Short mmCIF file of C-alpha atoms and ligand atoms in Angstrom, two decimals:
data_model
loop_
_atom_site.label_atom_id
_atom_site.label_comp_id
_atom_site.label_asym_id
_atom_site.label_seq_id
_atom_site.Cartn_x
_atom_site.Cartn_y
_atom_site.Cartn_z
CA UNK T 1 -0.03 -0.19 -0.12
CA UNK T 2 2.97 2.27 0.91
CA UNK T 3 3.83 2.16 -3.07
CA UNK T 4 0.60 4.00 -3.95
CA UNK T 5 -0.98 6.27 -1.60
CA UNK T 6 1.70 6.30 1.15
CA UNK T 7 4.60 6.69 -1.37
CA UNK T 8 5.20 10.39 -0.54
CA UNK T 9 3.72 10.60 2.89
CA UNK T 10 4.93 13.79 4.09
CA UNK T 11 4.50 15.40 0.55
CA UNK T 12 0.96 14.46 0.91
CA UNK T 13 0.45 15.29 4.53
CA UNK T 14 2.16 19.03 3.60
CA UNK T 15 1.37 19.67 0.09
CA UNK T 16 -2.02 17.83 -0.64
CA UNK T 17 -4.11 16.97 2.45
CA UNK T 18 -4.20 20.60 4.16
CA UNK T 19 -6.22 21.46 1.05
CA UNK T 20 -8.83 19.12 1.79
CA UNK T 21 -9.56 21.00 5.10
CA UNK T 22 -12.87 22.55 3.54
CA UNK T 23 -14.45 19.22 3.30
CA UNK T 24 -13.48 17.99 6.75
CA UNK T 25 -15.19 20.94 8.30
CA UNK T 26 -18.34 20.78 6.09
CA UNK T 27 -19.11 16.94 6.70
CA UNK T 28 -18.06 17.32 10.81
CA UNK T 29 -20.71 20.33 10.73
CA UNK T 30 -23.19 18.44 8.82
CA UNK T 31 -23.12 15.49 11.30
CA UNK T 32 -23.05 17.57 14.01
CA UNK T 33 -19.96 16.17 15.29
CA UNK T 34 -18.93 17.42 19.09
CA UNK T 35 -17.71 17.20 22.51
CA UNK T 36 -17.62 13.48 23.67
CA UNK T 37 -18.65 11.78 20.43
CA UNK T 38 -16.57 8.81 19.67
CA UNK T 39 -15.25 9.24 16.11
CA UNK T 40 -13.70 6.83 13.59
CA UNK T 41 -12.48 8.15 10.43
CA UNK T 42 -11.73 5.12 7.80
CA UNK T 43 -9.10 5.40 5.35
CA UNK T 44 -7.91 8.57 7.45
CA UNK T 45 -4.87 9.31 5.21
CA UNK T 46 -2.13 11.15 7.25
CA UNK T 47 -5.03 12.30 9.84
CA UNK T 48 -5.79 15.89 9.00
CA UNK T 49 -9.74 14.96 9.51
CA UNK T 50 -8.91 13.18 12.35
CA UNK T 51 -7.13 15.97 14.24
CA UNK T 52 -9.78 18.61 13.20
CA UNK T 53 -12.30 16.37 14.87
CA UNK T 54 -10.40 15.86 18.07
CA UNK T 55 -10.25 20.08 17.94
CA UNK T 56 -14.17 19.62 18.19
CA UNK T 57 -13.98 17.80 21.43
CA UNK T 58 -14.50 14.25 19.90
CA UNK T 59 -12.62 10.98 20.85
CA UNK T 60 -10.89 10.11 17.79
CA UNK T 61 -9.68 6.93 16.17
CA UNK T 62 -8.50 6.31 12.11
CA UNK T 63 -7.36 3.46 10.13
CA UNK T 64 -5.74 3.69 6.92
CA UNK T 65 -3.69 0.81 4.74
CA UNK T 66 -0.42 2.82 4.71
CA UNK T 67 1.77 2.63 7.40
CA UNK T 68 3.53 5.74 6.20
CA UNK T 69 0.37 7.88 6.18
CA UNK T 70 -0.51 6.45 9.62
CA UNK T 71 2.69 7.28 11.20
CA UNK T 72 1.96 11.14 10.29
CA UNK T 73 -1.55 10.74 11.59
CA UNK T 74 0.17 9.59 14.97
CA UNK T 75 2.48 12.32 15.00
CA UNK T 76 -0.28 14.72 14.53
CA UNK T 77 -2.72 13.21 17.15
CA UNK T 78 -0.80 11.10 19.60
CA UNK T 79 -3.91 10.70 21.59
CA UNK T 80 -5.72 9.27 18.92
CA UNK T 81 -6.49 5.34 18.59
CA UNK T 82 -4.87 5.03 14.81
CA UNK T 83 -4.35 1.79 13.56
CA UNK T 84 -2.91 0.63 9.91
CA UNK T 85 -5.54 -2.05 8.45
CA UNK T 86 -7.93 -2.92 6.05
CA UNK T 87 -11.12 -1.01 5.89
CA UNK T 88 -13.14 -4.20 5.14
CA UNK T 89 -12.30 -5.91 8.58
CA UNK T 90 -11.89 -3.04 10.81
CA UNK T 91 -10.21 -3.72 14.14
CA UNK T 92 -12.94 -2.39 16.50
CA UNK T 93 -16.09 -4.19 18.58
CA UNK T 94 -19.24 -3.93 17.04
CA UNK T 95 -21.18 -0.79 18.14
CA UNK T 96 -18.04 1.06 18.94
CA UNK T 97 -18.47 4.62 17.51
CA UNK T 98 -21.25 7.20 17.56
CA UNK T 99 -20.06 8.59 14.22
CA UNK T 100 -17.83 7.30 11.30
CA UNK T 101 -16.56 9.20 8.43
CA UNK T 102 -14.53 8.38 5.15
CA UNK T 103 -13.45 11.00 3.29
CA UNK T 104 -13.07 9.69 -0.24
CA UNK T 105 -11.77 6.54 1.11
CA UNK T 106 -14.83 4.39 0.18
CA UNK T 107 -15.70 4.10 -3.33
CA UNK T 108 -18.14 2.09 -5.65
CA UNK T 109 -15.41 -0.16 -5.76
CA UNK T 110 -15.25 -1.12 -2.36
CA UNK T 111 -18.92 -1.65 -1.13
CA UNK T 112 -18.44 -4.37 1.14
CA UNK T 113 -16.72 -1.66 3.34
CA UNK T 114 -20.08 0.20 4.20
CA UNK T 115 -21.14 -3.08 6.11
CA UNK T 116 -18.39 -2.80 8.29
CA UNK T 117 -18.92 1.15 8.92
CA UNK T 118 -22.41 -0.15 9.85
CA UNK T 119 -21.19 -2.71 12.45
CA UNK T 120 -19.05 -0.65 14.30
CA UNK T 121 -21.49 2.21 14.53
CA UNK T 122 -23.88 1.88 17.49
CA UNK T 123 -27.42 1.96 16.73
CA UNK T 124 -28.55 5.41 16.14
CA UNK T 125 -25.04 6.40 15.22
CA UNK T 126 -24.37 8.58 12.19
CA UNK T 127 -21.73 8.20 9.37
CA UNK T 128 -20.91 10.22 6.48
CA UNK T 129 -18.67 9.68 3.72
CA UNK T 130 -17.49 11.90 0.63
CA UNK T 131 -16.80 10.76 -3.22
CA UNK T 132 -15.92 12.69 -5.91
CA UNK T 133 -18.91 14.18 -7.87
CA UNK T 134 -19.18 15.05 -11.51
CA UNK T 135 -15.38 15.69 -12.15
CA UNK T 136 -15.85 16.66 -15.81
CA UNK T 137 -18.41 19.28 -14.81
CA UNK T 138 -16.19 20.67 -12.33
CA UNK T 139 -14.10 23.95 -12.75
CA UNK T 140 -10.87 22.25 -11.49
CA UNK T 141 -11.43 19.22 -13.58
CA UNK T 142 -7.97 20.02 -15.02
CA UNK T 143 -6.03 19.15 -11.61
CA UNK T 144 -7.29 15.59 -11.65
CA UNK T 145 -6.54 15.26 -15.70
CA UNK T 146 -3.29 13.85 -15.21
CA UNK T 147 -4.43 10.93 -13.69
CA UNK T 148 -5.52 9.69 -17.22
CA UNK T 149 -2.13 9.00 -18.08
CA UNK T 150 -2.50 5.83 -16.39
CA UNK T 151 -3.38 2.66 -18.30
CA UNK T 152 -6.65 2.17 -19.76
CA UNK T 153 -7.63 -0.63 -17.46
CA UNK T 154 -6.71 1.74 -14.20
CA UNK T 155 -8.56 4.52 -15.84
CA UNK T 156 -11.26 2.53 -16.14
CA UNK T 157 -11.04 1.32 -12.43
CA UNK T 158 -10.89 5.10 -11.44
CA UNK T 159 -14.21 5.60 -13.08
CA UNK T 160 -16.04 2.59 -11.29
CA UNK T 161 -14.69 4.02 -8.00
CA UNK T 162 -16.12 7.57 -8.77
CA UNK T 163 -19.28 5.92 -9.83
CA UNK T 164 -20.68 6.11 -6.55
CA UNK T 165 -20.87 10.00 -6.90
CA UNK T 166 -23.66 9.73 -9.49
CA UNK T 167 -27.38 10.24 -8.82
CA UNK T 168 -28.90 7.75 -6.50
CA UNK T 169 -25.68 5.53 -6.34
CA UNK T 170 -24.89 6.29 -2.97
CA UNK T 171 -28.55 6.34 -1.59
CA UNK T 172 -28.95 2.73 -3.11
CA UNK T 173 -25.46 1.56 -1.36
CA UNK T 174 -26.44 2.99 1.93
CA UNK T 175 -30.08 1.55 1.75
CA UNK T 176 -29.01 -1.60 0.85
CA UNK T 177 -26.64 -1.92 3.53
CA UNK T 178 -29.30 -1.00 6.13
CA UNK T 179 -28.71 2.63 6.65
CA UNK T 180 -31.65 5.16 6.99
CA UNK T 181 -32.15 8.87 6.43
CA UNK T 182 -29.87 8.89 3.72
CA UNK T 183 -28.99 12.57 2.37
CA UNK T 184 -27.02 13.76 -0.27
CA UNK T 185 -25.26 17.00 0.26
CA UNK T 186 -22.95 19.18 -1.61
CA UNK T 187 -19.52 19.44 -0.21
CA UNK T 188 -17.10 22.49 -0.55
CA UNK T 189 -14.08 21.63 -2.11
CA UNK T 190 -11.03 23.36 -3.58
CA UNK T 191 -7.48 22.72 -4.07
CA UNK T 192 -5.23 25.69 -3.90
CA UNK T 193 -1.43 25.79 -5.02
CA UNK T 194 1.39 28.33 -4.57
CA UNK T 195 2.53 27.41 -8.38
CA UNK T 196 2.73 24.55 -11.01
CA UNK T 197 5.76 23.16 -9.04
CA UNK T 198 3.71 23.08 -5.90
CA UNK T 199 0.81 21.38 -7.99
CA UNK T 200 2.89 18.80 -9.91
CA UNK T 201 4.47 17.50 -6.46
CA UNK T 202 1.05 17.66 -4.66
CA UNK T 203 -0.70 15.62 -7.23
CA UNK T 204 2.23 13.15 -7.50
CA UNK T 205 1.89 12.28 -3.70
CA UNK T 206 -1.46 10.43 -4.30
CA UNK T 207 -2.42 7.31 -5.34
CA UNK T 208 -3.99 7.49 -8.54
CA UNK T 209 -0.86 9.51 -9.52
CA UNK T 210 0.95 6.45 -8.74
CA UNK T 211 -0.86 4.45 -11.49
CA UNK T 212 -0.13 7.61 -14.21
CA UNK T 213 3.51 7.40 -12.98
CA UNK T 214 4.12 3.68 -13.32
CA UNK T 215 2.72 4.05 -16.83
CA UNK T 216 4.73 7.26 -18.29
CA UNK T 217 7.44 7.61 -15.34
CA UNK T 218 7.60 10.23 -12.61
CA UNK T 219 9.31 13.11 -14.44
CA UNK T 220 7.01 12.79 -17.50
CA UNK T 221 3.95 12.95 -15.13
CA UNK T 222 5.48 16.01 -13.27
CA UNK T 223 6.10 17.79 -16.52
CA UNK T 224 2.39 17.31 -17.75
CA UNK T 225 1.07 18.45 -14.65
CA UNK T 226 3.42 21.67 -14.44
CA UNK T 227 2.62 22.25 -17.98
CA UNK T 228 -1.33 21.75 -17.30
CA UNK T 229 -1.17 24.27 -14.73
CA UNK T 230 1.14 26.67 -16.17
CA UNK T 231 -1.79 27.91 -18.29
CA UNK T 232 -3.85 28.64 -15.67
CA UNK T 233 -1.54 30.66 -13.28
CA UNK T 234 -3.26 34.24 -12.22
CA UNK T 235 -1.24 37.07 -11.18
CA UNK T 236 -1.10 37.44 -6.91
CA UNK T 237 -3.75 34.54 -6.45
CA UNK T 238 -3.15 30.76 -6.03
CA UNK T 239 -3.89 28.23 -8.51
CA UNK T 240 -7.41 27.18 -7.64
CA UNK T 241 -9.21 24.11 -8.57
CA UNK T 242 -12.92 23.80 -7.33
CA UNK T 243 -14.06 20.10 -7.53
CA UNK T 244 -17.27 18.58 -7.26
CA UNK T 245 -17.53 16.42 -4.04
CA UNK T 246 -20.94 14.45 -2.96
CA UNK T 247 -21.37 13.87 0.61
CA UNK T 248 -23.72 11.56 1.95
CA UNK T 249 -25.00 11.24 5.32
CA UNK T 250 -26.86 8.32 7.00
CA UNK T 251 -27.96 6.83 10.06
CA UNK T 252 -27.64 3.32 11.38
CA UNK T 253 -31.40 2.48 12.67
CA UNK T 254 -31.90 1.52 16.48
CA UNK T 255 -33.37 -1.87 15.56
CA UNK T 256 -30.81 -2.65 12.75
CA UNK T 257 -31.44 -5.64 10.84
CA UNK T 258 -28.31 -8.14 10.19
CA UNK T 259 -26.19 -6.73 7.49
CA UNK T 260 -27.09 -9.90 5.10
CA UNK T 261 -30.63 -10.12 5.93
CA UNK T 262 -32.55 -11.27 2.85
CA UNK T 263 -35.09 -8.47 2.93
CA UNK T 264 -32.28 -5.83 3.18
CA UNK T 265 -29.95 -7.12 0.27
CA UNK T 266 -32.59 -9.19 -1.57
CA UNK T 267 -30.51 -12.12 -1.78
CA UNK T 268 -27.69 -14.05 0.80
CA UNK T 269 -24.56 -12.88 -0.97
CA UNK T 270 -22.60 -9.24 0.13
CA UNK T 271 -23.23 -6.18 -2.54
CA UNK T 272 -21.47 -7.00 -5.76
CA UNK T 273 -18.28 -4.91 -6.35
CA UNK T 274 -19.08 -1.96 -8.79
CA UNK T 275 -18.31 -2.70 -12.43
CA UNK T 276 -18.83 -1.30 -15.70
CA UNK T 277 -21.22 -4.13 -16.32
CA UNK T 278 -22.69 -4.16 -13.18
CA UNK T 279 -23.61 -0.62 -13.43
CA UNK T 280 -25.08 -1.18 -16.66
CA UNK T 281 -27.39 -3.98 -15.50
CA UNK T 282 -28.27 -1.49 -12.56
CA UNK T 283 -29.17 1.30 -14.97
CA UNK T 284 -30.68 -0.73 -17.45
CA UNK T 285 -33.55 -1.79 -14.80
CA UNK T 286 -33.57 1.72 -13.48
CA UNK T 287 -34.48 2.99 -17.21
CA UNK T 288 -37.22 0.28 -17.75
CA UNK T 289 -38.64 -0.41 -14.40
CA UNK T 290 -37.81 2.45 -11.94
CA UNK T 291 -36.11 0.21 -9.43
CA UNK T 292 -33.10 -2.35 -9.27
CA UNK T 293 -34.36 -6.05 -9.05
CA UNK T 294 -32.88 -8.20 -6.55
CA UNK T 295 -32.11 -10.51 -9.37
CA UNK T 296 -29.96 -7.94 -10.96
CA UNK T 297 -28.39 -7.27 -7.67
CA UNK T 298 -27.39 -10.89 -7.24
CA UNK T 299 -26.00 -11.27 -11.13
CA UNK T 300 -23.94 -8.01 -10.62
CA UNK T 301 -21.42 -10.65 -9.22
CA UNK T 302 -21.37 -12.25 -12.59
CA UNK T 303 -23.00 -9.80 -14.95
CA UNK T 304 -21.20 -10.84 -17.98
CA UNK T 305 -22.54 -14.48 -17.30
CA UNK T 306 -25.89 -12.92 -16.95
CA UNK T 307 -25.48 -11.29 -20.51
CA UNK T 308 -24.21 -14.80 -22.09
CA UNK T 309 -27.12 -16.55 -20.50
CA UNK T 310 -29.67 -14.02 -21.79
CA UNK T 311 -27.96 -14.13 -25.50
CA UNK T 312 -28.37 -18.29 -25.39
CA UNK T 313 -31.95 -17.42 -24.53
CA UNK T 314 -32.11 -15.15 -27.40
CA UNK T 315 -31.02 -17.68 -29.84
CA UNK T 316 -33.66 -19.89 -28.67
CA UNK T 317 -36.44 -17.68 -29.09
CA UNK T 318 -35.11 -16.59 -32.63
CA UNK T 319 -34.88 -20.23 -33.82
CA UNK T 320 -37.61 -21.21 -31.87
CA UNK T 321 -40.02 -18.52 -33.22
CA UNK T 322 -41.05 -17.83 -29.55
CA UNK T 323 -43.42 -14.87 -29.12
CA UNK T 324 -44.09 -13.10 -25.71
CA UNK T 325 -47.15 -15.39 -24.96
CA UNK T 326 -45.42 -18.48 -25.95
CA UNK T 327 -42.36 -17.55 -23.67
CA UNK T 328 -44.75 -16.52 -20.88
CA UNK T 329 -46.55 -19.74 -21.11
CA UNK T 330 -43.07 -21.64 -21.11
CA UNK T 331 -41.48 -19.95 -18.15
CA UNK T 332 -44.72 -19.80 -16.09
CA UNK T 333 -45.13 -23.41 -16.22
CA UNK T 334 -41.36 -24.42 -15.69
CA UNK T 335 -41.00 -21.95 -12.76
CA UNK T 336 -44.27 -22.83 -11.02
CA UNK T 337 -42.88 -26.72 -11.30
CA UNK T 338 -39.80 -25.76 -9.85
CA UNK T 339 -41.59 -23.74 -7.10
CA UNK T 340 -39.88 -20.61 -8.07
CA UNK T 341 -42.00 -17.82 -6.92
CA UNK T 342 -39.78 -14.68 -8.39
CA UNK T 343 -40.12 -15.79 -12.07
CA UNK T 344 -43.66 -17.29 -11.71
CA UNK T 345 -44.69 -13.70 -10.54
CA UNK T 346 -42.39 -11.62 -13.04
CA UNK T 347 -43.77 -13.90 -15.88
CA UNK T 348 -47.06 -14.32 -14.61
CA UNK T 349 -47.03 -10.47 -15.02
CA UNK T 350 -45.86 -10.50 -18.49
CA UNK T 351 -48.38 -13.22 -19.60
CA UNK T 352 -50.94 -11.19 -18.27
CA UNK T 353 -50.00 -8.53 -20.43
CA UNK T 354 -49.45 -10.56 -23.66
CA UNK T 355 -52.86 -12.79 -22.84
CA UNK T 356 -54.75 -11.94 -19.52
CA UNK T 357 -54.73 -12.41 -15.71
CA UNK T 358 -57.09 -15.39 -15.55
CA UNK T 359 -55.15 -17.45 -18.38
CA UNK T 360 -51.68 -16.48 -16.76
CA UNK T 361 -52.76 -17.77 -13.10
CA UNK T 362 -54.16 -20.88 -14.98
CA UNK T 363 -50.86 -21.74 -16.34
CA UNK T 364 -49.22 -20.81 -12.80
CA UNK T 365 -51.37 -23.41 -11.03
CA UNK T 366 -51.53 -26.17 -13.80
CA UNK T 367 -54.90 -25.31 -15.23
CA UNK T 368 -54.41 -24.91 -19.03
CA UNK T 369 -57.71 -24.79 -19.95
CA UNK T 370 -57.54 -21.35 -21.66
CA UNK T 371 -54.50 -22.34 -23.87
CA UNK T 372 -54.83 -23.07 -27.52
CA UNK T 373 -54.03 -26.88 -28.06
CA UNK T 374 -50.49 -26.45 -29.11
CA UNK T 375 -49.66 -24.26 -26.17
CA UNK T 376 -51.19 -27.02 -23.73
CA UNK T 377 -48.20 -29.40 -25.37
CA UNK T 378 -45.87 -26.74 -24.86
CA UNK T 379 -46.76 -26.17 -21.18
CA UNK T 380 -46.78 -30.09 -20.68
CA UNK T 381 -43.33 -30.03 -22.01
CA UNK T 382 -41.81 -27.53 -19.98
CA UNK T 383 -43.40 -29.06 -16.70
CA UNK T 384 -42.16 -32.57 -17.83
CA UNK T 385 -38.68 -31.27 -18.07
CA UNK T 386 -38.72 -29.08 -15.04
CA UNK T 387 -40.04 -32.15 -12.84
CA UNK T 388 -37.81 -34.78 -14.19
CA UNK T 389 -35.78 -34.57 -17.54
CA UNK T 390 -35.49 -38.60 -17.70
CA UNK T 391 -39.24 -39.13 -17.79
CA UNK T 392 -39.70 -37.57 -20.96
CA UNK T 393 -40.77 -39.99 -24.01
CA UNK T 394 -40.80 -40.05 -27.61
CA UNK T 395 -44.50 -39.48 -27.75
CA UNK T 396 -43.80 -36.30 -26.09
CA UNK T 397 -41.61 -35.03 -28.73
CA UNK T 398 -44.20 -36.44 -31.35
CA UNK T 399 -46.65 -34.38 -29.73
CA UNK T 400 -44.60 -31.37 -30.23
CA UNK T 401 -44.39 -32.10 -34.14
CA UNK T 402 -47.73 -32.59 -34.36
CA UNK T 403 -48.24 -29.14 -33.03
CA UNK T 404 -46.37 -28.00 -36.41
CA UNK T 405 -42.73 -27.42 -34.36
CA UNK T 406 -39.77 -28.74 -36.70
CA UNK T 407 -36.80 -30.42 -35.26
CA UNK T 408 -34.95 -27.40 -34.71
CA UNK T 409 -37.68 -25.33 -32.95
CA UNK T 410 -38.15 -28.54 -30.40
CA UNK T 411 -34.64 -27.97 -29.84
CA UNK T 412 -34.85 -24.56 -29.37
CA UNK T 413 -37.56 -25.10 -27.23
CA UNK T 414 -36.25 -27.31 -24.91
CA UNK T 415 -32.81 -25.50 -24.53
CA UNK T 416 -34.95 -22.49 -23.67
CA UNK T 417 -36.39 -24.25 -20.72
CA UNK T 418 -33.32 -25.74 -19.79
CA UNK T 419 -31.57 -22.29 -19.58
CA UNK T 420 -34.67 -20.90 -17.68
CA UNK T 421 -34.24 -23.65 -15.27
CA UNK T 422 -30.52 -22.85 -14.77
CA UNK T 423 -31.28 -19.04 -14.23
CA UNK T 424 -34.14 -20.14 -11.45
CA UNK T 425 -31.91 -22.33 -9.74
CA UNK T 426 -29.21 -20.02 -9.10
CA UNK T 427 -31.77 -17.11 -7.99
CA UNK T 428 -33.49 -19.62 -5.62
CA UNK T 429 -30.52 -20.87 -4.13
CA UNK T 430 -28.76 -17.44 -3.33
CA UNK T 431 -32.25 -16.19 -1.86
CA UNK T 432 -32.88 -13.69 -4.57
CA UNK T 433 -36.32 -12.69 -3.44
CA UNK T 434 -39.08 -11.18 -5.56
CA UNK T 435 -39.25 -7.29 -5.33
CA UNK T 436 -41.79 -5.58 -3.68
CA UNK T 437 -42.35 -3.40 -6.51
CA UNK T 438 -42.47 -6.07 -8.58
CA UNK T 439 -45.25 -7.79 -6.42
CA UNK T 440 -47.14 -4.40 -5.99
CA UNK T 441 -47.93 -3.98 -9.91
CA UNK T 442 -49.38 -7.52 -10.30
CA UNK T 443 -53.00 -8.23 -10.29
CA UNK T 444 -54.32 -10.32 -7.28
CA UNK T 445 -55.08 -13.34 -9.35
CA UNK T 446 -50.98 -13.94 -9.86
CA UNK T 447 -50.15 -13.06 -6.29
CA UNK T 448 -52.96 -15.43 -5.04
CA UNK T 449 -52.04 -18.04 -7.54
CA UNK T 450 -47.98 -17.99 -6.32
CA UNK T 451 -48.16 -19.76 -3.04
CA UNK T 452 -44.98 -21.14 -3.49
CA UNK T 453 -41.07 -20.14 -3.00
CA UNK T 454 -39.60 -17.12 -1.68
CA UNK T 455 -41.33 -13.83 -0.64
C1 LIG U 501 -8.36 9.60 -1.20
S1 LIG U 501 -7.48 8.72 -0.10
C2 LIG U 501 -8.16 9.79 0.88
C3 LIG U 501 -7.19 9.96 2.25
C4 LIG U 501 -7.87 10.88 3.46
N1 LIG U 501 -9.11 10.53 3.92
C5 LIG U 501 -7.71 12.25 2.74
O1 LIG U 501 -9.02 12.68 2.75
O2 LIG U 501 -7.15 12.77 2.29
C6 LIG U 501 -7.73 7.25 0.10
C7 LIG U 501 -7.13 6.54 1.22
O3 LIG U 501 -7.61 5.30 1.25
C8 LIG U 501 -6.74 4.48 1.68
N2 LIG U 501 -6.91 3.26 1.41
C9 LIG U 501 -7.08 2.55 0.13
N3 LIG U 501 -7.58 1.12 0.32
C10 LIG U 501 -7.69 1.09 1.61
C11 LIG U 501 -8.24 0.03 2.43
N4 LIG U 501 -8.49 -1.18 1.74
N5 LIG U 501 -8.32 -0.34 3.64
C12 LIG U 501 -7.77 1.29 4.33
N6 LIG U 501 -7.32 2.20 3.76
C13 LIG U 501 -7.26 2.21 2.55
C14 LIG U 501 -5.46 4.70 1.25
O4 LIG U 501 -4.29 4.40 1.80
C15 LIG U 501 -5.63 6.44 1.36
O5 LIG U 501 -5.05 6.95 2.28
#
C-alpha cells in the first residue's frame, strides 16, 4: 500500500491534504460532531480530518492501509487510536462509535466496507462519506486530468470508483446496507497551490498519480502536470481547482437488521463489487422499471455471465420463433413446477399483459384450459422437463411435432426451458426474493396463485 498512497506520505500530508480541510469541516458540521462523540475516520490518510475532529472535542480513531500515512497521523494526534489495516475488516468491536466518517476513502469499488462501517457504529449512530462528484463538470477538472495518463485498465477502475457519486448510487448503496435517512449533500472542495511546481508535487503524492507514474514515469508525469497548470497561473492569486464533491450522511437504525438479511440485500450474498457491467445492469433496470431488481443485484457478481445466458435464451427465441405469449407460457409452467416464486410472479405479470390474468394464473397453477391445444402441449413439455427430464418419452416429442414444430424448434424450446431452469436455480439457491415493486404491480389473480417459493 505504501507504494501507492503512502509513497510520498510527507508530501501528501503537507502539500496535498491541507487543501481538503473545507471538506472535513463541512462534513463534521453536517454530522454535528461534538464534544464527547466517539468518531472513527476510515481511510484516514495522514489524519488531518482526525486532528480537526479532535479539535471539536471528540474522542478520535482512524484507520488507513498505509503505514507511512498512519505514522504522520500518529505524530499529529498522539492521543488518537490510529491503526494500520483494511477497511473491510475494521479492528474494533460492534457498536463502538457514535460517528464514522470516510473522506473519499470508500468508493464504488469497495461497497462491502459500508457493512463494516455499520457494524462498528452504535444503533442510532451517524455516518458520513464523501466521493468525487461530476468531475468533468467541475471547474477544477484540470487538476485531476493527469491521472488519465495511467493505463486504460487503471483509468477504467478509477471511473468505477467515482461511480458512487452518481445520482442515486450512494443512496442505494447505503439503503442496501441497512442505513436510514440517507441524505445527499454538496460538500465544498477547492485545492489551492502556490505555483505549478507545488501542484505537480502535491498531485504526485496521491495514489492515482502513482498509477499514472507507473505508466509514463515520474518525470513525464510531473512535466505534464506542470505544463497543464502553467496555463492557469493568475497574477497575485493561488492556482485554484474547485472540484465537485458529493457527501452522503445516514443513520444506523436503532433496531437494525443483520447486514445480510434477505430483506435488506434481496439475496444471500454481500453486495457485488462495482463494475461497468454491473452498473449497466443496474441502470437498465432503473430505465426500464424505475427500480433495481434483486436478481440484478445478485447477478451483479457475474454480469457478463448473465448477458451470456440471455444471449443463449435470445438464440432459442429466434430459432424457436417464440413470441412473448409463448415465452410466458413456457416460463410460467417451468418456474411454477420448480417452485420459483420470483420468475412465476415476473412472468405471470408478463403473460397477463400478453394474454390476460386468468389465463396466466391458470398456467401457474397447472390449469391450461384457456390455452390453445398447441400451447397446452408446450406447457406440458416445460413441466415434464422441470419435474424430471428422464421421464420424457418419444411420444411427448411427437406431440410437439404434431403441433407443427420442426426438429430445430423443438431443440430450441428445450434449450430455452433448460436455460430458464438454470437461471431459476441460481436465483432460488442464493435467496433472490421477489421485488416488492414487482409484486405491487401485479393483479391479485397472479399474487394469489403463487403460493410457493421465496417471498
Ligand atoms: C483518497 S485517499 C483519502 C485519504 C484521506 N481520507 C483524505 O481525506 O485525504 C484514500 C485513502 O484510502 C486508503 N486506503 C485505500 N484502500 C484502503 C483499504 N482497503 N483499507 C484502508 N485504507 C485504504 C489509502 O491509503 C488512502 O489514504
